[in-house]
Amino acid sequence: QKEVEQNSGPLSVPEGAIASLNCTYSDRGSQSFFWYRQYSGKSPELIMSIYSNGDKEDGRFTAQLNKASQYVSLLIRDSQPSDSATYLCAAFMDSNYQLIWGAGTKLIIKP
Amino acid sequence: NAGVTQTPKFQVLKTGQSMTLQCAQDMNHNSMYWYRQDPGMGLRLIYYSASEGTTDKGEVPNGYNVSRLNKREFSLRLESAAPSQTSVYFCASRNTQALGGYEQYFGPGTRLTVT
């Protein structure tokens, strides 16, 4: 059973600090990974994708991928209350072209 | 561009009733998906359509049927609703022609309650 694991949280971070969200995956064949943000009562929204080992930066967001350790992370710099949401990690399965989803980490940014 | 649209937004059914959830996308995407999301369980794939004219079962297909009506539209039918089908249902689409093309884009969801 291919899996993506996330700590459910909640993760509480002070405003202005760095929020660090983590995700591990079981399928070594996965090559593509995604972070989605989901506000309460809303649908998932894609915020980052990463395909290569290392870091990928987009504004205040940095995604990190370590394929040897099967580990993906999302850093949010200068956290804002508007970043409070559930963050979903997903891995693309090359075997069946589907996304495997983690259950999400709830992030709370405290003013 | 509306992206992915879903109707209805909310629905309450009695056990045994049937209904169809509608999904349409205007992004010319080939693949479409139906998920359900329950508290603490993440997104679970019900059915998907890799391209117009094809449909396949996902992780939790029992109690559901789908129709890929054309490239734009993908509907999900509950023939005899059960309380266990109370959930939030999301439709998503993916552009398999794009470079990479692995990302999925979601509609706003349908909140279904079965009593």
PDB file of C-alpha atoms in Angstrom:
ATOM      1  CA  GLN A   1       0.000   0.000   0.000  1.00  0.00           C
ATOM      2  CA  LYS A   2       1.559   3.234  -1.152  1.00  0.00           C
ATOM      3  CA  GLU A   3       1.302   5.928   1.526  1.00  0.00           C
ATOM      4  CA  VAL A   4       1.968   9.571   2.223  1.00  0.00           C
ATOM      5  CA  GLU A   5       2.270  10.440   5.907  1.00  0.00           C
ATOM      6  CA  GLN A   6       1.819  13.808   7.582  1.00  0.00           C
ATOM      7  CA  ASN A   7       1.546  14.892  11.186  1.00  0.00           C
ATOM      8  CA  SER A   8      -2.061  15.979  11.640  1.00  0.00           C
ATOM      9  CA  GLY A   9      -1.143  18.811  14.030  1.00  0.00           C
ATOM     10  CA  PRO A  10      -2.284  21.334  14.848  1.00  0.00           C
ATOM     11  CA  LEU A  11       1.035  23.089  14.398  1.00  0.00           C
ATOM     12  CA  SER A  12       0.985  26.458  16.127  1.00  0.00           C
ATOM     13  CA  VAL A  13       3.471  29.099  14.941  1.00  0.00           C
ATOM     14  CA  PRO A  14       3.794  32.770  15.979  1.00  0.00           C
ATOM     15  CA  GLU A  15       3.166  35.399  13.328  1.00  0.00           C
ATOM     16  CA  GLY A  16       6.371  36.306  11.522  1.00  0.00           C
ATOM     17  CA  ALA A  17       8.126  33.012  12.298  1.00  0.00           C
ATOM     18  CA  ILE A  18       8.964  30.164   9.912  1.00  0.00           C
ATOM     19  CA  ALA A  19       6.410  27.364   9.684  1.00  0.00           C
ATOM     20  CA  SER A  20       7.853  23.968   8.773  1.00  0.00           C
ATOM     21  CA  LEU A  21       5.559  21.245   7.448  1.00  0.00           C
ATOM     22  CA  ASN A  22       6.777  17.719   6.787  1.00  0.00           C
ATOM     23  CA  CYS A  23       5.681  14.741   4.724  1.00  0.00           C
ATOM     24  CA  THR A  24       7.121  11.263   4.119  1.00  0.00           C
ATOM     25  CA  TYR A  25       6.210   8.864   1.337  1.00  0.00           C
ATOM     26  CA  SER A  26       6.619   5.128   0.905  1.00  0.00           C
ATOM     27  CA  ASP A  27       6.904   4.687  -2.877  1.00  0.00           C
ATOM     28  CA  ARG A  28      10.505   5.134  -4.025  1.00  0.00           C
ATOM     29  CA  GLY A  29       9.219   5.360  -7.589  1.00  0.00           C
ATOM     30  CA  SER A  30       7.399   8.660  -6.950  1.00  0.00           C
ATOM     31  CA  GLN A  31       9.131  11.528  -8.737  1.00  0.00           C
ATOM     32  CA  SER A  32       6.707  14.438  -8.379  1.00  0.00           C
ATOM     33  CA  PHE A  33       5.344  16.017  -5.239  1.00  0.00           C
ATOM     34  CA  PHE A  34       2.828  18.707  -4.456  1.00  0.00           C
ATOM     35  CA  TRP A  35       1.695  20.907  -1.615  1.00  0.00           C
ATOM     36  CA  TYR A  36      -1.909  22.058  -1.491  1.00  0.00           C
ATOM     37  CA  ARG A  37      -3.453  24.531   0.930  1.00  0.00           C
ATOM     38  CA  GLN A  38      -7.031  24.008   2.078  1.00  0.00           C
ATOM     39  CA  TYR A  39      -8.897  26.632   4.049  1.00  0.00           C
ATOM     40  CA  SER A  40     -11.744  25.416   6.245  1.00  0.00           C
ATOM     41  CA  GLY A  41     -14.813  24.698   4.118  1.00  0.00           C
ATOM     42  CA  LYS A  42     -12.950  25.282   0.863  1.00  0.00           C
ATOM     43  CA  SER A  43     -11.326  23.114  -1.786  1.00  0.00           C
ATOM     44  CA  PRO A  44      -7.593  22.273  -2.021  1.00  0.00           C
ATOM     45  CA  GLU A  45      -5.503  24.860  -3.841  1.00  0.00           C
ATOM     46  CA  LEU A  46      -2.108  24.038  -5.377  1.00  0.00           C
ATOM     47  CA  ILE A  47       0.687  26.150  -3.917  1.00  0.00           C
ATOM     48  CA  MET A  48       3.928  24.314  -4.775  1.00  0.00           C
ATOM     49  CA  SER A  49       5.187  21.470  -6.889  1.00  0.00           C
ATOM     50  CA  ILE A  50       8.668  19.931  -6.732  1.00  0.00           C
ATOM     51  CA  TYR A  51      10.257  17.315  -8.955  1.00  0.00           C
ATOM     52  CA  SER A  52      13.999  17.412  -8.192  1.00  0.00           C
ATOM     53  CA  ASN A  53      16.060  16.922  -5.068  1.00  0.00           C
ATOM     54  CA  GLY A  54      16.818  20.162  -3.271  1.00  0.00           C
ATOM     55  CA  ASP A  55      14.929  23.363  -2.670  1.00  0.00           C
ATOM     56  CA  LYS A  56      12.402  25.246  -4.757  1.00  0.00           C
ATOM     57  CA  GLU A  57      11.415  28.754  -3.707  1.00  0.00           C
ATOM     58  CA  ASP A  58       8.314  30.734  -4.626  1.00  0.00           C
ATOM     59  CA  GLY A  59       7.813  33.928  -2.670  1.00  0.00           C
ATOM     60  CA  ARG A  60       7.494  33.089   1.018  1.00  0.00           C
ATOM     61  CA  PHE A  61       7.212  29.366   0.262  1.00  0.00           C
ATOM     62  CA  THR A  62      10.082  26.894  -0.087  1.00  0.00           C
ATOM     63  CA  ALA A  63       9.546  23.239  -0.919  1.00  0.00           C
ATOM     64  CA  GLN A  64      12.324  20.775  -0.127  1.00  0.00           C
ATOM     65  CA  LEU A  65      12.689  17.265  -1.526  1.00  0.00           C
ATOM     66  CA  ASN A  66      15.040  14.513  -0.376  1.00  0.00           C
ATOM     67  CA  LYS A  67      14.392  11.390  -2.430  1.00  0.00           C
ATOM     68  CA  ALA A  68      17.001   9.309  -0.579  1.00  0.00           C
ATOM     69  CA  SER A  69      15.144   9.893   2.692  1.00  0.00           C
ATOM     70  CA  GLN A  70      11.703   9.918   0.973  1.00  0.00           C
ATOM     71  CA  TYR A  71      10.944  13.212   2.613  1.00  0.00           C
ATOM     72  CA  VAL A  72       9.225  16.385   1.425  1.00  0.00           C
ATOM     73  CA  SER A  73       8.838  19.585   3.383  1.00  0.00           C
ATOM     74  CA  LEU A  74       7.261  23.002   3.012  1.00  0.00           C
ATOM     75  CA  LEU A  75       8.668  26.085   4.708  1.00  0.00           C
ATOM     76  CA  ILE A  76       6.592  29.230   5.043  1.00  0.00           C
ATOM     77  CA  ARG A  77       8.650  32.307   5.923  1.00  0.00           C
ATOM     78  CA  ASP A  78       7.226  35.381   7.656  1.00  0.00           C
ATOM     79  CA  SER A  79       4.066  33.450   8.554  1.00  0.00           C
ATOM     80  CA  GLN A  80       0.833  35.422   8.420  1.00  0.00           C
ATOM     81  CA  PRO A  81      -2.543  34.673  10.049  1.00  0.00           C
ATOM     82  CA  SER A  82      -3.866  34.176   6.506  1.00  0.00           C
ATOM     83  CA  ASP A  83      -1.550  31.142   6.222  1.00  0.00           C
ATOM     84  CA  SER A  84      -3.679  29.346   8.824  1.00  0.00           C
ATOM     85  CA  ALA A  85      -5.089  26.358   6.919  1.00  0.00           C
ATOM     86  CA  THR A  86      -4.630  22.626   6.413  1.00  0.00           C
ATOM     87  CA  TYR A  87      -1.704  21.743   4.162  1.00  0.00           C
ATOM     88  CA  LEU A  88      -1.975  18.581   2.083  1.00  0.00           C
ATOM     89  CA  CYS A  89       1.033  16.745   0.673  1.00  0.00           C
ATOM     90  CA  ALA A  90       0.582  14.592  -2.436  1.00  0.00           C
ATOM     91  CA  ALA A  91       2.863  12.267  -4.407  1.00  0.00           C
ATOM     92  CA  PHE A  92       2.338  11.386  -8.062  1.00  0.00           C
ATOM     93  CA  MET A  93       2.370   7.662  -8.761  1.00  0.00           C
ATOM     94  CA  ASP A  94       4.015   6.940 -12.105  1.00  0.00           C
ATOM     95  CA  SER A  95       2.579   3.408 -11.991  1.00  0.00           C
ATOM     96  CA  ASN A  96      -1.066   4.507 -12.317  1.00  0.00           C
ATOM     97  CA  TYR A  97      -0.885   8.303 -12.899  1.00  0.00           C
ATOM     98  CA  GLN A  98      -2.718   9.041  -9.647  1.00  0.00           C
ATOM     99  CA  LEU A  99      -1.966  11.324  -6.729  1.00  0.00           C
ATOM    100  CA  ILE A 100      -1.580   9.712  -3.318  1.00  0.00           C
ATOM    101  CA  TRP A 101      -2.641  12.129  -0.590  1.00  0.00           C
ATOM    102  CA  GLY A 102      -1.567  12.684   2.971  1.00  0.00           C
ATOM    103  CA  ALA A 103      -4.293  13.452   5.504  1.00  0.00           C
ATOM    104  CA  GLY A 104      -2.989  16.992   5.981  1.00  0.00           C
ATOM    105  CA  THR A 105      -1.392  19.120   8.693  1.00  0.00           C
ATOM    106  CA  LYS A 106      -3.441  21.864  10.308  1.00  0.00           C
ATOM    107  CA  LEU A 107      -1.368  25.041  10.688  1.00  0.00           C
ATOM    108  CA  ILE A 108      -2.368  27.851  13.045  1.00  0.00           C
ATOM    109  CA  ILE A 109      -0.534  31.172  12.883  1.00  0.00           C
ATOM    110  CA  LYS A 110      -0.972  33.093  16.126  1.00  0.00           C
ATOM    111  CA  PRO A 111      -0.937  36.928  15.928  1.00  0.00           C
TER     112      PRO A 111
ATOM    113  CA  ASN B   1     -12.366  30.985 -17.067  1.00  0.00           C
ATOM    114  CA  ALA B   2     -14.511  29.374 -14.372  1.00  0.00           C
ATOM    115  CA  GLY B   3     -12.058  26.462 -13.920  1.00  0.00           C
ATOM    116  CA  VAL B   4     -13.822  23.490 -12.344  1.00  0.00           C
ATOM    117  CA  THR B   5     -17.454  23.948 -11.334  1.00  0.00           C
ATOM    118  CA  GLN B   6     -19.631  21.620  -9.281  1.00  0.00           C
ATOM    119  CA  THR B   7     -23.360  21.493  -8.594  1.00  0.00           C
ATOM    120  CA  PRO B   8     -25.027  21.429  -6.177  1.00  0.00           C
ATOM    121  CA  LYS B   9     -22.991  23.040  -3.379  1.00  0.00           C
ATOM    122  CA  PHE B  10     -25.069  21.430  -0.631  1.00  0.00           C
ATOM    123  CA  GLN B  11     -27.474  18.495  -0.595  1.00  0.00           C
ATOM    124  CA  VAL B  12     -29.403  16.564   2.032  1.00  0.00           C
ATOM    125  CA  LEU B  13     -30.707  13.126   1.082  1.00  0.00           C
ATOM    126  CA  LYS B  14     -32.674  10.484   2.886  1.00  0.00           C
ATOM    127  CA  THR B  15     -31.324   6.951   2.984  1.00  0.00           C
ATOM    128  CA  GLY B  16     -32.178   5.153  -0.251  1.00  0.00           C
ATOM    129  CA  GLN B  17     -32.611   8.271  -2.372  1.00  0.00           C
ATOM    130  CA  SER B  18     -30.535   8.784  -5.487  1.00  0.00           C
ATOM    131  CA  MET B  19     -28.809  11.818  -6.885  1.00  0.00           C
ATOM    132  CA  THR B  20     -26.210  12.926  -9.412  1.00  0.00           C
ATOM    133  CA  LEU B  21     -23.364  15.321  -8.664  1.00  0.00           C
ATOM    134  CA  GLN B  22     -22.343  17.371 -11.661  1.00  0.00           C
ATOM    135  CA  CYS B  23     -18.844  18.553 -12.551  1.00  0.00           C
ATOM    136  CA  ALA B  24     -17.629  20.582 -15.511  1.00  0.00           C
ATOM    137  CA  GLN B  25     -14.264  22.085 -16.444  1.00  0.00           C
ATOM    138  CA  ASP B  26     -13.477  24.698 -19.074  1.00  0.00           C
ATOM    139  CA  MET B  27      -9.693  24.236 -19.120  1.00  0.00           C
ATOM    140  CA  ASN B  28      -9.694  21.592 -21.887  1.00  0.00           C
ATOM    141  CA  HIS B  29      -8.187  19.060 -19.488  1.00  0.00           C
ATOM    142  CA  ASN B  30      -8.179  15.396 -20.449  1.00  0.00           C
ATOM    143  CA  SER B  31      -8.378  13.736 -17.047  1.00  0.00           C
ATOM    144  CA  MET B  32     -11.061  14.198 -14.409  1.00  0.00           C
ATOM    145  CA  TYR B  33     -11.451  12.813 -10.891  1.00  0.00           C
ATOM    146  CA  TRP B  34     -13.997  12.388  -8.131  1.00  0.00           C
ATOM    147  CA  TYR B  35     -12.809  12.375  -4.514  1.00  0.00           C
ATOM    148  CA  ARG B  36     -14.493  12.271  -1.166  1.00  0.00           C
ATOM    149  CA  GLN B  37     -13.035  13.916   1.907  1.00  0.00           C
ATOM    150  CA  ASP B  38     -13.929  12.864   5.430  1.00  0.00           C
ATOM    151  CA  PRO B  39     -12.535  14.421   8.626  1.00  0.00           C
ATOM    152  CA  GLY B  40      -9.039  13.159   9.413  1.00  0.00           C
ATOM    153  CA  MET B  41      -8.916  10.872   6.374  1.00  0.00           C
ATOM    154  CA  GLY B  42      -7.660  13.077   3.582  1.00  0.00           C
ATOM    155  CA  LEU B  43      -8.813  12.757   0.005  1.00  0.00           C
ATOM    156  CA  ARG B  44      -9.904   9.351  -1.265  1.00  0.00           C
ATOM    157  CA  LEU B  45     -10.330   8.677  -4.972  1.00  0.00           C
ATOM    158  CA  ILE B  46     -13.745   7.315  -5.948  1.00  0.00           C
ATOM    159  CA  TYR B  47     -13.517   7.173  -9.752  1.00  0.00           C
ATOM    160  CA  TYR B  48     -11.467   8.828 -12.426  1.00  0.00           C
ATOM    161  CA  SER B  49     -11.551   9.341 -16.163  1.00  0.00           C
ATOM    162  CA  ALA B  50      -8.156   9.423 -17.833  1.00  0.00           C
ATOM    163  CA  SER B  51      -9.679  10.705 -21.065  1.00  0.00           C
ATOM    164  CA  GLU B  52     -13.038  11.179 -22.746  1.00  0.00           C
ATOM    165  CA  GLY B  53     -14.744   7.815 -23.098  1.00  0.00           C
ATOM    166  CA  THR B  54     -12.875   6.030 -20.297  1.00  0.00           C
ATOM    167  CA  THR B  55     -13.609   5.628 -16.598  1.00  0.00           C
ATOM    168  CA  ASP B  56     -11.883   3.591 -13.900  1.00  0.00           C
ATOM    169  CA  LYS B  57     -12.423   2.743 -10.259  1.00  0.00           C
ATOM    170  CA  GLY B  58     -10.392   4.396  -7.579  1.00  0.00           C
ATOM    171  CA  GLU B  59      -9.891   3.464  -3.947  1.00  0.00           C
ATOM    172  CA  VAL B  60     -13.535   3.658  -2.767  1.00  0.00           C
ATOM    173  CA  PRO B  61     -15.918   3.049  -5.720  1.00  0.00           C
ATOM    174  CA  ASN B  62     -18.633   1.001  -3.990  1.00  0.00           C
ATOM    175  CA  GLY B  63     -22.040   2.688  -4.049  1.00  0.00           C
ATOM    176  CA  TYR B  64     -21.108   5.098  -6.845  1.00  0.00           C
ATOM    177  CA  ASN B  65     -21.262   5.254 -10.615  1.00  0.00           C
ATOM    178  CA  VAL B  66     -19.800   7.803 -13.010  1.00  0.00           C
ATOM    179  CA  SER B  67     -20.331   9.084 -16.521  1.00  0.00           C
ATOM    180  CA  ARG B  68     -17.838  11.021 -18.617  1.00  0.00           C
ATOM    181  CA  LEU B  69     -20.434  12.786 -20.720  1.00  0.00           C
ATOM    182  CA  ASN B  70     -17.905  14.619 -22.911  1.00  0.00           C
ATOM    183  CA  LYS B  71     -14.483  16.172 -22.443  1.00  0.00           C
ATOM    184  CA  ARG B  72     -15.885  18.909 -20.181  1.00  0.00           C
ATOM    185  CA  GLU B  73     -18.284  16.993 -17.945  1.00  0.00           C
ATOM    186  CA  PHE B  74     -17.892  14.160 -15.445  1.00  0.00           C
ATOM    187  CA  SER B  75     -20.828  13.208 -13.222  1.00  0.00           C
ATOM    188  CA  LEU B  76     -21.023  11.073 -10.087  1.00  0.00           C
ATOM    189  CA  ARG B  77     -24.203   9.166  -9.241  1.00  0.00           C
ATOM    190  CA  LEU B  78     -25.329   7.733  -5.937  1.00  0.00           C
ATOM    191  CA  GLU B  79     -27.993   5.149  -6.755  1.00  0.00           C
ATOM    192  CA  SER B  80     -29.154   4.424  -3.195  1.00  0.00           C
ATOM    193  CA  ALA B  81     -27.632   6.815  -0.700  1.00  0.00           C
ATOM    194  CA  ALA B  82     -26.412   5.546   2.672  1.00  0.00           C
ATOM    195  CA  PRO B  83     -25.381   7.520   5.786  1.00  0.00           C
ATOM    196  CA  SER B  84     -21.789   6.316   5.205  1.00  0.00           C
ATOM    197  CA  GLN B  85     -21.780   8.447   2.046  1.00  0.00           C
ATOM    198  CA  THR B  86     -22.123  11.648   4.078  1.00  0.00           C
ATOM    199  CA  SER B  87     -19.020  13.531   3.025  1.00  0.00           C
ATOM    200  CA  VAL B  88     -17.615  16.402   1.013  1.00  0.00           C
ATOM    201  CA  TYR B  89     -17.194  15.507  -2.649  1.00  0.00           C
ATOM    202  CA  PHE B  90     -14.590  17.174  -4.827  1.00  0.00           C
ATOM    203  CA  CYS B  91     -14.177  17.004  -8.564  1.00  0.00           C
ATOM    204  CA  ALA B  92     -10.737  17.694 -10.019  1.00  0.00           C
ATOM    205  CA  SER B  93      -9.144  17.845 -13.448  1.00  0.00           C
ATOM    206  CA  ARG B  94      -5.647  17.469 -14.855  1.00  0.00           C
ATOM    207  CA  ASN B  95      -4.021  18.601 -18.072  1.00  0.00           C
ATOM    208  CA  THR B  96      -2.111  15.550 -19.247  1.00  0.00           C
ATOM    209  CA  GLN B  97      -0.844  17.450 -22.304  1.00  0.00           C
ATOM    210  CA  ALA B  98       1.054  20.053 -20.283  1.00  0.00           C
ATOM    211  CA  LEU B  99       4.769  19.801 -19.492  1.00  0.00           C
ATOM    212  CA  GLY B 100       4.795  17.865 -16.245  1.00  0.00           C
ATOM    213  CA  GLY B 101       1.020  17.833 -16.178  1.00  0.00           C
ATOM    214  CA  TYR B 102       0.714  16.054 -12.883  1.00  0.00           C
ATOM    215  CA  GLU B 103      -1.119  18.731 -10.908  1.00  0.00           C
ATOM    216  CA  GLN B 104      -4.839  18.472 -10.267  1.00  0.00           C
ATOM    217  CA  TYR B 105      -7.182  21.440  -9.995  1.00  0.00           C
ATOM    218  CA  PHE B 106     -10.242  21.249  -7.800  1.00  0.00           C
ATOM    219  CA  GLY B 107     -13.824  22.423  -7.898  1.00  0.00           C
ATOM    220  CA  PRO B 108     -15.481  24.047  -4.863  1.00  0.00           C
ATOM    221  CA  GLY B 109     -17.005  20.818  -3.573  1.00  0.00           C
ATOM    222  CA  THR B 110     -20.442  19.423  -2.753  1.00  0.00           C
ATOM    223  CA  ARG B 111     -21.361  18.917   0.889  1.00  0.00           C
ATOM    224  CA  LEU B 112     -23.656  15.898   1.083  1.00  0.00           C
ATOM    225  CA  THR B 113     -25.543  14.731   4.140  1.00  0.00           C
ATOM    226  CA  VAL B 114     -27.465  11.450   4.122  1.00  0.00           C
ATOM    227  CA  THR B 115     -29.943  11.020   6.977  1.00  0.00           C
TER     228      THR B 115
END
